[in-house]
JSON list of C-alpha atoms in Angstrom, two decimals:
[
{"chain": "A", "resi": 1, "resn": "PHE", "atom": "CA", "xyz": [0.00, 0.00, 0.00]},
{"chain": "A", "resi": 2, "resn": "SER", "atom": "CA", "xyz": [1.14, 3.54, -0.69]},
{"chain": "A", "resi": 3, "resn": "THR", "atom": "CA", "xyz": [0.36, 7.10, 0.31]},
{"chain": "A", "resi": 4, "resn": "PHE", "atom": "CA", "xyz": [0.05, 10.05, -2.07]},
{"chain": "A", "resi": 5, "resn": "PRO", "atom": "CA", "xyz": [-1.38, 13.62, -2.20]},
{"chain": "A", "resi": 6, "resn": "ALA", "atom": "CA", "xyz": [-4.98, 13.47, -0.96]},
{"chain": "A", "resi": 7, "resn": "GLY", "atom": "CA", "xyz": [-7.63, 14.16, -3.59]},
{"chain": "A", "resi": 8, "resn": "ALA", "atom": "CA", "xyz": [-5.68, 12.47, -6.40]},
{"chain": "A", "resi": 9, "resn": "GLU", "atom": "CA", "xyz": [-7.24, 9.03, -6.00]},
{"chain": "A", "resi": 10, "resn": "ALA", "atom": "CA", "xyz": [-8.60, 8.75, -9.56]},
{"chain": "A", "resi": 11, "resn": "ILE", "atom": "CA", "xyz": [-5.35, 10.10, -11.06]},
{"chain": "A", "resi": 12, "resn": "ILE", "atom": "CA", "xyz": [-3.21, 7.60, -9.13]},
{"chain": "A", "resi": 13, "resn": "GLU", "atom": "CA", "xyz": [-5.45, 4.64, -9.95]},
{"chain": "A", "resi": 14, "resn": "LYS", "atom": "CA", "xyz": [-5.31, 5.54, -13.65]},
{"chain": "A", "resi": 15, "resn": "ALA", "atom": "CA", "xyz": [-1.53, 5.93, -13.51]},
{"chain": "A", "resi": 16, "resn": "LEU", "atom": "CA", "xyz": [-1.14, 2.48, -11.94]},
{"chain": "A", "resi": 17, "resn": "GLY", "atom": "CA", "xyz": [-3.41, 1.01, -14.61]},
{"chain": "A", "resi": 18, "resn": "LYS", "atom": "CA", "xyz": [-1.12, 2.34, -17.34]},
{"chain": "A", "resi": 19, "resn": "LEU", "atom": "CA", "xyz": [1.88, 0.53, -15.89]},
{"chain": "A", "resi": 20, "resn": "GLY", "atom": "CA", "xyz": [0.68, -2.76, -17.38]},
{"chain": "A", "resi": 21, "resn": "LEU", "atom": "CA", "xyz": [-0.39, -6.20, -16.23]},
{"chain": "A", "resi": 22, "resn": "GLY", "atom": "CA", "xyz": [0.54, -7.44, -12.79]},
{"chain": "A", "resi": 23, "resn": "ILE", "atom": "CA", "xyz": [-0.98, -4.48, -10.91]},
{"chain": "A", "resi": 24, "resn": "SER", "atom": "CA", "xyz": [-4.50, -4.54, -9.51]},
{"chain": "A", "resi": 25, "resn": "VAL", "atom": "CA", "xyz": [-6.05, -1.99, -7.14]},
{"chain": "A", "resi": 26, "resn": "ARG", "atom": "CA", "xyz": [-7.85, -3.52, -4.18]},
{"chain": "A", "resi": 27, "resn": "GLU", "atom": "CA", "xyz": [-9.05, -0.43, -2.30]},
{"chain": "A", "resi": 28, "resn": "LYS", "atom": "CA", "xyz": [-8.46, 3.29, -2.48]},
{"chain": "A", "resi": 29, "resn": "TYR", "atom": "CA", "xyz": [-9.06, 5.93, 0.17]},
{"chain": "A", "resi": 30, "resn": "SER", "atom": "CA", "xyz": [-8.18, 9.58, 0.66]},
{"chain": "A", "resi": 31, "resn": "GLY", "atom": "CA", "xyz": [-4.42, 9.70, 0.05]},
{"chain": "A", "resi": 32, "resn": "LEU", "atom": "CA", "xyz": [-3.93, 5.92, 0.36]},
{"chain": "A", "resi": 33, "resn": "ILE", "atom": "CA", "xyz": [-4.22, 2.98, -2.04]},
{"chain": "A", "resi": 34, "resn": "VAL", "atom": "CA", "xyz": [-4.01, -0.78, -1.44]},
{"chain": "A", "resi": 35, "resn": "TYR", "atom": "CA", "xyz": [-2.94, -2.82, -4.45]},
{"chain": "A", "resi": 36, "resn": "GLU", "atom": "CA", "xyz": [-1.25, -5.98, -5.68]},
{"chain": "A", "resi": 37, "resn": "ASP", "atom": "CA", "xyz": [1.94, -5.53, -7.68]},
{"chain": "A", "resi": 38, "resn": "HIS", "atom": "CA", "xyz": [3.85, -8.58, -8.88]},
{"chain": "A", "resi": 39, "resn": "ARG", "atom": "CA", "xyz": [6.78, -6.55, -10.16]},
{"chain": "A", "resi": 40, "resn": "SER", "atom": "CA", "xyz": [9.93, -5.96, -8.15]},
{"chain": "A", "resi": 41, "resn": "ILE", "atom": "CA", "xyz": [10.14, -3.62, -5.18]},
{"chain": "A", "resi": 42, "resn": "GLN", "atom": "CA", "xyz": [12.59, -1.53, -7.21]},
{"chain": "A", "resi": 43, "resn": "ASN", "atom": "CA", "xyz": [9.80, -0.75, -9.69]},
{"chain": "A", "resi": 44, "resn": "ILE", "atom": "CA", "xyz": [7.56, 0.48, -6.88]},
{"chain": "A", "resi": 45, "resn": "GLN", "atom": "CA", "xyz": [10.38, 2.62, -5.48]},
{"chain": "A", "resi": 46, "resn": "LYS", "atom": "CA", "xyz": [10.65, 4.41, -8.83]},
{"chain": "A", "resi": 47, "resn": "LEU", "atom": "CA", "xyz": [7.04, 5.66, -8.76]},
{"chain": "A", "resi": 48, "resn": "ARG", "atom": "CA", "xyz": [7.45, 9.36, -8.07]},
{"chain": "A", "resi": 49, "resn": "PHE", "atom": "CA", "xyz": [3.79, 10.11, -7.28]},
{"chain": "A", "resi": 50, "resn": "PHE", "atom": "CA", "xyz": [3.90, 8.10, -4.02]},
{"chain": "A", "resi": 51, "resn": "HIS", "atom": "CA", "xyz": [5.03, 9.60, -0.72]},
{"chain": "A", "resi": 52, "resn": "ASN", "atom": "CA", "xyz": [5.70, 6.27, 0.99]},
{"chain": "A", "resi": 53, "resn": "SER", "atom": "CA", "xyz": [5.13, 2.64, 0.02]},
{"chain": "A", "resi": 54, "resn": "PHE", "atom": "CA", "xyz": [4.81, -0.37, 2.30]},
{"chain": "A", "resi": 55, "resn": "PHE", "atom": "CA", "xyz": [4.71, -4.15, 2.08]},
{"chain": "A", "resi": 56, "resn": "LEU", "atom": "CA", "xyz": [1.37, -5.07, 3.70]},
{"chain": "A", "resi": 57, "resn": "LEU", "atom": "CA", "xyz": [2.00, -7.29, 6.70]},
{"chain": "A", "resi": 58, "resn": "TYR", "atom": "CA", "xyz": [-1.29, -7.17, 8.61]},
{"chain": "A", "resi": 59, "resn": "GLU", "atom": "CA", "xyz": [-4.67, -5.47, 8.51]},
{"chain": "A", "resi": 60, "resn": "ILE", "atom": "CA", "xyz": [-7.49, -5.00, 10.97]},
{"chain": "A", "resi": 61, "resn": "LYS", "atom": "CA", "xyz": [-11.00, -4.07, 9.92]},
{"chain": "A", "resi": 62, "resn": "GLY", "atom": "CA", "xyz": [-12.85, -1.60, 12.10]},
{"chain": "A", "resi": 63, "resn": "THR", "atom": "CA", "xyz": [-11.58, 0.81, 14.71]},
{"chain": "A", "resi": 64, "resn": "SER", "atom": "CA", "xyz": [-9.04, -0.45, 17.26]},
{"chain": "A", "resi": 65, "resn": "THR", "atom": "CA", "xyz": [-6.98, 1.27, 19.90]},
{"chain": "A", "resi": 66, "resn": "LEU", "atom": "CA", "xyz": [-3.20, 1.20, 19.51]},
{"chain": "A", "resi": 67, "resn": "ARG", "atom": "CA", "xyz": [-3.00, -0.99, 22.61]},
{"chain": "A", "resi": 68, "resn": "GLU", "atom": "CA", "xyz": [-5.30, -3.53, 20.95]},
{"chain": "A", "resi": 69, "resn": "VAL", "atom": "CA", "xyz": [-3.32, -3.38, 17.70]},
{"chain": "A", "resi": 70, "resn": "LEU", "atom": "CA", "xyz": [0.02, -3.95, 19.46]},
{"chain": "A", "resi": 71, "resn": "ASN", "atom": "CA", "xyz": [-1.40, -6.90, 21.40]},
{"chain": "A", "resi": 72, "resn": "LYS", "atom": "CA", "xyz": [-2.80, -8.49, 18.23]},
{"chain": "A", "resi": 73, "resn": "LEU", "atom": "CA", "xyz": [0.53, -8.17, 16.42]},
{"chain": "A", "resi": 74, "resn": "ARG", "atom": "CA", "xyz": [2.31, -9.79, 19.36]},
{"chain": "A", "resi": 75, "resn": "THR", "atom": "CA", "xyz": [-0.06, -12.75, 19.58]},
{"chain": "A", "resi": 76, "resn": "ASP", "atom": "CA", "xyz": [-0.75, -13.54, 15.90]},
{"chain": "A", "resi": 77, "resn": "ASN", "atom": "CA", "xyz": [1.95, -15.66, 14.23]},
{"chain": "A", "resi": 78, "resn": "LEU", "atom": "CA", "xyz": [0.74, -14.52, 10.81]},
{"chain": "A", "resi": 79, "resn": "PHE", "atom": "CA", "xyz": [2.30, -11.11, 11.43]},
{"chain": "A", "resi": 80, "resn": "THR", "atom": "CA", "xyz": [5.78, -12.40, 12.28]},
{"chain": "A", "resi": 81, "resn": "SER", "atom": "CA", "xyz": [5.62, -14.98, 9.48]},
{"chain": "A", "resi": 82, "resn": "ARG", "atom": "CA", "xyz": [4.93, -12.28, 6.88]},
{"chain": "A", "resi": 83, "resn": "LEU", "atom": "CA", "xyz": [7.55, -9.99, 8.42]},
{"chain": "A", "resi": 84, "resn": "ARG", "atom": "CA", "xyz": [10.28, -12.64, 8.16]},
{"chain": "A", "resi": 85, "resn": "LYS", "atom": "CA", "xyz": [9.45, -13.19, 4.48]},
{"chain": "A", "resi": 86, "resn": "ALA", "atom": "CA", "xyz": [9.39, -9.47, 3.67]},
{"chain": "A", "resi": 87, "resn": "LEU", "atom": "CA", "xyz": [12.56, -8.38, 5.48]},
{"chain": "A", "resi": 88, "resn": "PRO", "atom": "CA", "xyz": [15.66, -7.81, 3.34]},
{"chain": "A", "resi": 89, "resn": "LYS", "atom": "CA", "xyz": [18.52, -10.15, 4.21]},
{"chain": "A", "resi": 90, "resn": "SER", "atom": "CA", "xyz": [20.62, -7.14, 5.19]},
{"chain": "A", "resi": 91, "resn": "ALA", "atom": "CA", "xyz": [18.10, -5.90, 7.78]},
{"chain": "A", "resi": 92, "resn": "SER", "atom": "CA", "xyz": [19.50, -5.69, 11.32]},
{"chain": "A", "resi": 93, "resn": "THR", "atom": "CA", "xyz": [17.70, -2.88, 13.18]},
{"chain": "A", "resi": 94, "resn": "LEU", "atom": "CA", "xyz": [14.04, -1.97, 13.60]},
{"chain": "A", "resi": 95, "resn": "LYS", "atom": "CA", "xyz": [11.76, 0.86, 14.66]},
{"chain": "A", "resi": 96, "resn": "ILE", "atom": "CA", "xyz": [7.96, 0.82, 15.10]},
{"chain": "A", "resi": 97, "resn": "ILE", "atom": "CA", "xyz": [6.04, 3.97, 14.12]},
{"chain": "A", "resi": 98, "resn": "ALA", "atom": "CA", "xyz": [2.34, 4.76, 14.50]},
{"chain": "A", "resi": 99, "resn": "SER", "atom": "CA", "xyz": [0.27, 7.22, 12.48]},
{"chain": "A", "resi": 100, "resn": "VAL", "atom": "CA", "xyz": [-3.37, 7.97, 13.28]},
{"chain": "A", "resi": 101, "resn": "GLU", "atom": "CA", "xyz": [-5.28, 10.09, 10.75]},
{"chain": "A", "resi": 102, "resn": "ASN", "atom": "CA", "xyz": [-1.98, 11.30, 9.20]},
{"chain": "A", "resi": 103, "resn": "GLN", "atom": "CA", "xyz": [-0.50, 12.35, 12.55]},
{"chain": "A", "resi": 104, "resn": "MET", "atom": "CA", "xyz": [2.47, 10.62, 14.19]},
{"chain": "A", "resi": 105, "resn": "VAL", "atom": "CA", "xyz": [1.41, 9.49, 17.66]},
{"chain": "A", "resi": 106, "resn": "ALA", "atom": "CA", "xyz": [3.02, 8.00, 20.75]},
{"chain": "A", "resi": 107, "resn": "MET", "atom": "CA", "xyz": [2.29, 4.35, 21.50]},
{"chain": "A", "resi": 108, "resn": "PRO", "atom": "CA", "xyz": [1.57, 2.70, 24.88]},
{"chain": "A", "resi": 109, "resn": "PRO", "atom": "CA", "xyz": [5.12, 2.06, 26.16]},
{"chain": "A", "resi": 110, "resn": "ILE", "atom": "CA", "xyz": [4.51, -1.31, 27.83]},
{"chain": "A", "resi": 111, "resn": "GLN", "atom": "CA", "xyz": [2.75, -2.82, 24.81]},
{"chain": "A", "resi": 112, "resn": "VAL", "atom": "CA", "xyz": [5.28, -1.51, 22.29]},
{"chain": "A", "resi": 113, "resn": "LYS", "atom": "CA", "xyz": [8.19, -2.86, 24.37]},
{"chain": "A", "resi": 114, "resn": "LYS", "atom": "CA", "xyz": [6.54, -6.28, 24.44]},
{"chain": "A", "resi": 115, "resn": "LEU", "atom": "CA", "xyz": [6.04, -6.20, 20.66]},
{"chain": "A", "resi": 116, "resn": "GLU", "atom": "CA", "xyz": [9.65, -5.12, 20.07]},
{"chain": "A", "resi": 117, "resn": "LYS", "atom": "CA", "xyz": [10.86, -8.04, 22.19]},
{"chain": "A", "resi": 118, "resn": "HIS", "atom": "CA", "xyz": [8.55, -10.44, 20.34]},
{"chain": "A", "resi": 119, "resn": "ILE", "atom": "CA", "xyz": [9.88, -9.27, 16.95]},
{"chain": "A", "resi": 120, "resn": "THR", "atom": "CA", "xyz": [13.47, -9.50, 18.18]},
{"chain": "A", "resi": 121, "resn": "ASN", "atom": "CA", "xyz": [12.94, -13.12, 19.22]},
{"chain": "A", "resi": 122, "resn": "ALA", "atom": "CA", "xyz": [11.26, -13.97, 15.91]},
{"chain": "A", "resi": 123, "resn": "THR", "atom": "CA", "xyz": [13.64, -12.20, 13.54]},
{"chain": "A", "resi": 124, "resn": "LYS", "atom": "CA", "xyz": [16.89, -11.42, 15.43]},
{"chain": "A", "resi": 125, "resn": "LEU", "atom": "CA", "xyz": [16.42, -7.72, 14.63]},
{"chain": "A", "resi": 126, "resn": "SER", "atom": "CA", "xyz": [17.41, -5.28, 17.36]},
{"chain": "A", "resi": 127, "resn": "HIS", "atom": "CA", "xyz": [15.45, -2.17, 18.25]},
{"chain": "A", "resi": 128, "resn": "SER", "atom": "CA", "xyz": [17.02, 1.13, 17.18]},
{"chain": "A", "resi": 129, "resn": "PRO", "atom": "CA", "xyz": [15.20, 4.43, 17.75]},
{"chain": "A", "resi": 130, "resn": "PHE", "atom": "CA", "xyz": [17.70, 6.29, 15.55]},
{"chain": "A", "resi": 131, "resn": "SER", "atom": "CA", "xyz": [18.45, 5.51, 11.88]},
{"chain": "A", "resi": 132, "resn": "PRO", "atom": "CA", "xyz": [17.07, 1.95, 11.76]},
{"chain": "A", "resi": 133, "resn": "ASP", "atom": "CA", "xyz": [17.35, 0.07, 8.46]},
{"chain": "A", "resi": 134, "resn": "SER", "atom": "CA", "xyz": [13.77, -1.27, 8.83]},
{"chain": "A", "resi": 135, "resn": "GLU", "atom": "CA", "xyz": [10.57, 0.51, 9.84]},
{"chain": "A", "resi": 136, "resn": "ILE", "atom": "CA", "xyz": [7.21, -1.06, 10.69]},
{"chain": "A", "resi": 137, "resn": "TRP", "atom": "CA", "xyz": [4.39, 1.44, 10.38]},
{"chain": "A", "resi": 138, "resn": "ILE", "atom": "CA", "xyz": [0.98, 1.11, 12.02]},
{"chain": "A", "resi": 139, "resn": "ILE", "atom": "CA", "xyz": [-1.35, 3.33, 10.01]},
{"chain": "A", "resi": 140, "resn": "GLN", "atom": "CA", "xyz": [-4.92, 4.09, 11.06]},
{"chain": "A", "resi": 141, "resn": "PRO", "atom": "CA", "xyz": [-6.75, 6.35, 8.57]},
{"chain": "A", "resi": 142, "resn": "LYS", "atom": "CA", "xyz": [-9.91, 8.24, 9.41]},
{"chain": "A", "resi": 143, "resn": "GLU", "atom": "CA", "xyz": [-11.96, 5.64, 7.51]},
{"chain": "A", "resi": 144, "resn": "GLY", "atom": "CA", "xyz": [-11.63, 3.31, 10.49]},
{"chain": "A", "resi": 145, "resn": "PHE", "atom": "CA", "xyz": [-9.24, 0.41, 9.83]},
{"chain": "A", "resi": 146, "resn": "VAL", "atom": "CA", "xyz": [-5.59, -0.42, 10.48]},
{"chain": "A", "resi": 147, "resn": "LEU", "atom": "CA", "xyz": [-2.81, -1.31, 8.04]},
{"chain": "A", "resi": 148, "resn": "VAL", "atom": "CA", "xyz": [0.56, -2.53, 9.27]},
{"chain": "A", "resi": 149, "resn": "GLY", "atom": "CA", "xyz": [3.37, -2.36, 6.76]},
{"chain": "A", "resi": 150, "resn": "LEU", "atom": "CA", "xyz": [7.09, -2.70, 6.30]},
{"chain": "A", "resi": 151, "resn": "ARG", "atom": "CA", "xyz": [8.33, 0.50, 4.70]},
{"chain": "A", "resi": 152, "resn": "ILE", "atom": "CA", "xyz": [10.04, -0.05, 1.34]},
{"chain": "A", "resi": 153, "resn": "THR", "atom": "CA", "xyz": [10.66, 3.54, 0.22]},
{"chain": "A", "resi": 154, "resn": "TYR", "atom": "CA", "xyz": [12.97, 6.06, 1.85]},
{"chain": "A", "resi": 155, "resn": "LEU", "atom": "CA", "xyz": [13.87, 9.61, 0.93]},
{"chain": "A", "resi": 156, "resn": "ASP", "atom": "CA", "xyz": [17.25, 10.15, -0.64]},
{"chain": "A", "resi": 157, "resn": "PRO", "atom": "CA", "xyz": [19.23, 11.97, 2.09]},
{"chain": "A", "resi": 158, "resn": "SER", "atom": "CA", "xyz": [20.95, 14.05, -0.60]},
{"chain": "A", "resi": 159, "resn": "THR", "atom": "CA", "xyz": [17.60, 15.49, -1.78]},
{"chain": "A", "resi": 160, "resn": "PRO", "atom": "CA", "xyz": [16.96, 18.89, -0.18]},
{"chain": "A", "resi": 161, "resn": "ARG", "atom": "CA", "xyz": [13.73, 19.46, 1.71]},
{"chain": "A", "resi": 162, "resn": "PRO", "atom": "CA", "xyz": [11.17, 21.61, -0.15]},
{"chain": "A", "resi": 163, "resn": "GLU", "atom": "CA", "xyz": [11.21, 25.29, 0.73]},
{"chain": "A", "resi": 164, "resn": "ARG", "atom": "CA", "xyz": [8.16, 26.72, 2.46]},
{"chain": "A", "resi": 165, "resn": "GLY", "atom": "CA", "xyz": [5.47, 27.04, -0.20]},
{"chain": "A", "resi": 166, "resn": "GLU", "atom": "CA", "xyz": [7.33, 24.79, -2.64]},
{"chain": "A", "resi": 167, "resn": "LEU", "atom": "CA", "xyz": [5.44, 21.85, -4.13]},
{"chain": "A", "resi": 168, "resn": "SER", "atom": "CA", "xyz": [6.67, 18.42, -3.17]},
{"chain": "A", "resi": 169, "resn": "SER", "atom": "CA", "xyz": [7.98, 16.28, -6.02]},
{"chain": "A", "resi": 170, "resn": "GLN", "atom": "CA", "xyz": [5.03, 13.92, -5.43]},
{"chain": "A", "resi": 171, "resn": "MET", "atom": "CA", "xyz": [2.49, 16.72, -5.84]},
{"chain": "A", "resi": 172, "resn": "ALA", "atom": "CA", "xyz": [4.29, 18.09, -8.92]},
{"chain": "A", "resi": 173, "resn": "ASN", "atom": "CA", "xyz": [4.34, 14.60, -10.45]},
{"chain": "A", "resi": 174, "resn": "THR", "atom": "CA", "xyz": [0.62, 14.14, -9.72]},
{"chain": "A", "resi": 175, "resn": "LEU", "atom": "CA", "xyz": [-0.24, 17.48, -11.34]},
{"chain": "A", "resi": 176, "resn": "CYS", "atom": "CA", "xyz": [1.77, 16.50, -14.42]},
{"chain": "A", "resi": 177, "resn": "LEU", "atom": "CA", "xyz": [-0.17, 13.21, -14.55]},
{"chain": "A", "resi": 178, "resn": "ALA", "atom": "CA", "xyz": [-3.45, 15.13, -14.37]},
{"chain": "A", "resi": 179, "resn": "SER", "atom": "CA", "xyz": [-2.51, 17.00, -17.56]},
{"chain": "A", "resi": 180, "resn": "GLU", "atom": "CA", "xyz": [-2.30, 13.66, -19.44]},
{"chain": "A", "resi": 181, "resn": "PRO", "atom": "CA", "xyz": [1.15, 14.50, -20.84]},
{"chain": "A", "resi": 182, "resn": "SER", "atom": "CA", "xyz": [2.17, 13.63, -24.39]},
{"chain": "A", "resi": 183, "resn": "SER", "atom": "CA", "xyz": [5.27, 14.16, -26.51]},
{"chain": "A", "resi": 184, "resn": "SER", "atom": "CA", "xyz": [3.51, 16.87, -28.56]},
{"chain": "A", "resi": 185, "resn": "ASP", "atom": "CA", "xyz": [2.93, 19.17, -25.55]},
{"chain": "A", "resi": 186, "resn": "ILE", "atom": "CA", "xyz": [4.57, 22.57, -25.25]},
{"chain": "A", "resi": 187, "resn": "VAL", "atom": "CA", "xyz": [4.65, 23.31, -21.54]},
{"chain": "A", "resi": 188, "resn": "LEU", "atom": "CA", "xyz": [4.27, 26.85, -20.17]},
{"chain": "A", "resi": 189, "resn": "ASP", "atom": "CA", "xyz": [4.18, 27.78, -16.49]},
{"chain": "A", "resi": 190, "resn": "PRO", "atom": "CA", "xyz": [3.55, 31.53, -16.17]},
{"chain": "A", "resi": 191, "resn": "PHE", "atom": "CA", "xyz": [3.62, 31.43, -12.34]},
{"chain": "A", "resi": 192, "resn": "ALA", "atom": "CA", "xyz": [6.51, 29.03, -11.93]},
{"chain": "A", "resi": 193, "resn": "GLY", "atom": "CA", "xyz": [7.42, 29.80, -8.31]},
{"chain": "A", "resi": 194, "resn": "TYR", "atom": "CA", "xyz": [10.19, 27.35, -7.42]},
{"chain": "A", "resi": 195, "resn": "GLY", "atom": "CA", "xyz": [9.72, 25.59, -10.78]},
{"chain": "A", "resi": 196, "resn": "GLY", "atom": "CA", "xyz": [8.58, 22.29, -9.30]},
{"chain": "A", "resi": 197, "resn": "ILE", "atom": "CA", "xyz": [6.08, 21.42, -12.04]},
{"chain": "A", "resi": 198, "resn": "VAL", "atom": "CA", "xyz": [8.46, 22.35, -14.86]},
{"chain": "A", "resi": 199, "resn": "PHE", "atom": "CA", "xyz": [11.37, 20.40, -13.37]},
{"chain": "A", "resi": 200, "resn": "GLU", "atom": "CA", "xyz": [9.20, 17.35, -12.75]},
{"chain": "A", "resi": 201, "resn": "ARG", "atom": "CA", "xyz": [7.74, 17.46, -16.26]},
{"chain": "A", "resi": 202, "resn": "ALA", "atom": "CA", "xyz": [11.22, 17.67, -17.78]},
{"chain": "A", "resi": 203, "resn": "LYS", "atom": "CA", "xyz": [12.54, 14.85, -15.58]},
{"chain": "A", "resi": 204, "resn": "SER", "atom": "CA", "xyz": [9.70, 12.35, -15.72]},
{"chain": "A", "resi": 205, "resn": "PHE", "atom": "CA", "xyz": [7.41, 12.99, -18.70]},
{"chain": "A", "resi": 206, "resn": "PRO", "atom": "CA", "xyz": [7.50, 13.57, -22.48]},
{"chain": "A", "resi": 207, "resn": "TYR", "atom": "CA", "xyz": [7.25, 17.07, -23.98]},
{"chain": "A", "resi": 208, "resn": "LYS", "atom": "CA", "xyz": [7.99, 18.95, -27.17]}
]
């Protein structure tokens, strides 16, 4: 599953459909899409309209508290089985992150410690609060369900953060997609600002 600029659901679904066979959308929500993709992880990492992408490890229908979610993950072998299969061979350290309605939140300390210990015993990963090479995200959107995923996309540390008021590369890419770009287009941006749309069009799409 992946996150993207909210409001672009139809644009993102259409873009995925154009990538060819092997991709099927299961559900889409505001700023989040769940899909099957039988291509390599590297292909998913190249999709510039996504903020973050995750390998789906576990899902819970309906509203649950974080305490309930952490307890379920610790007591259901399906979670650790999927995690072991999804982890890169080079993985050695781990961090658990929770996001509720697009806001990072603190987790119940006792329950999260128990889950960290359970994962350590099952995978030999060690917990690292700083610069881990693996991140498990617990995401609870406003629609009322929980997705637990292993993060597979990370920002390039050499890429500068957008200036205040500057479009993110994901938003610029999505806006370019909305224009249905073709190789016969002449692109004009009379209010270019930081030039995000123009740079993204030149980098990722055809133009004349």
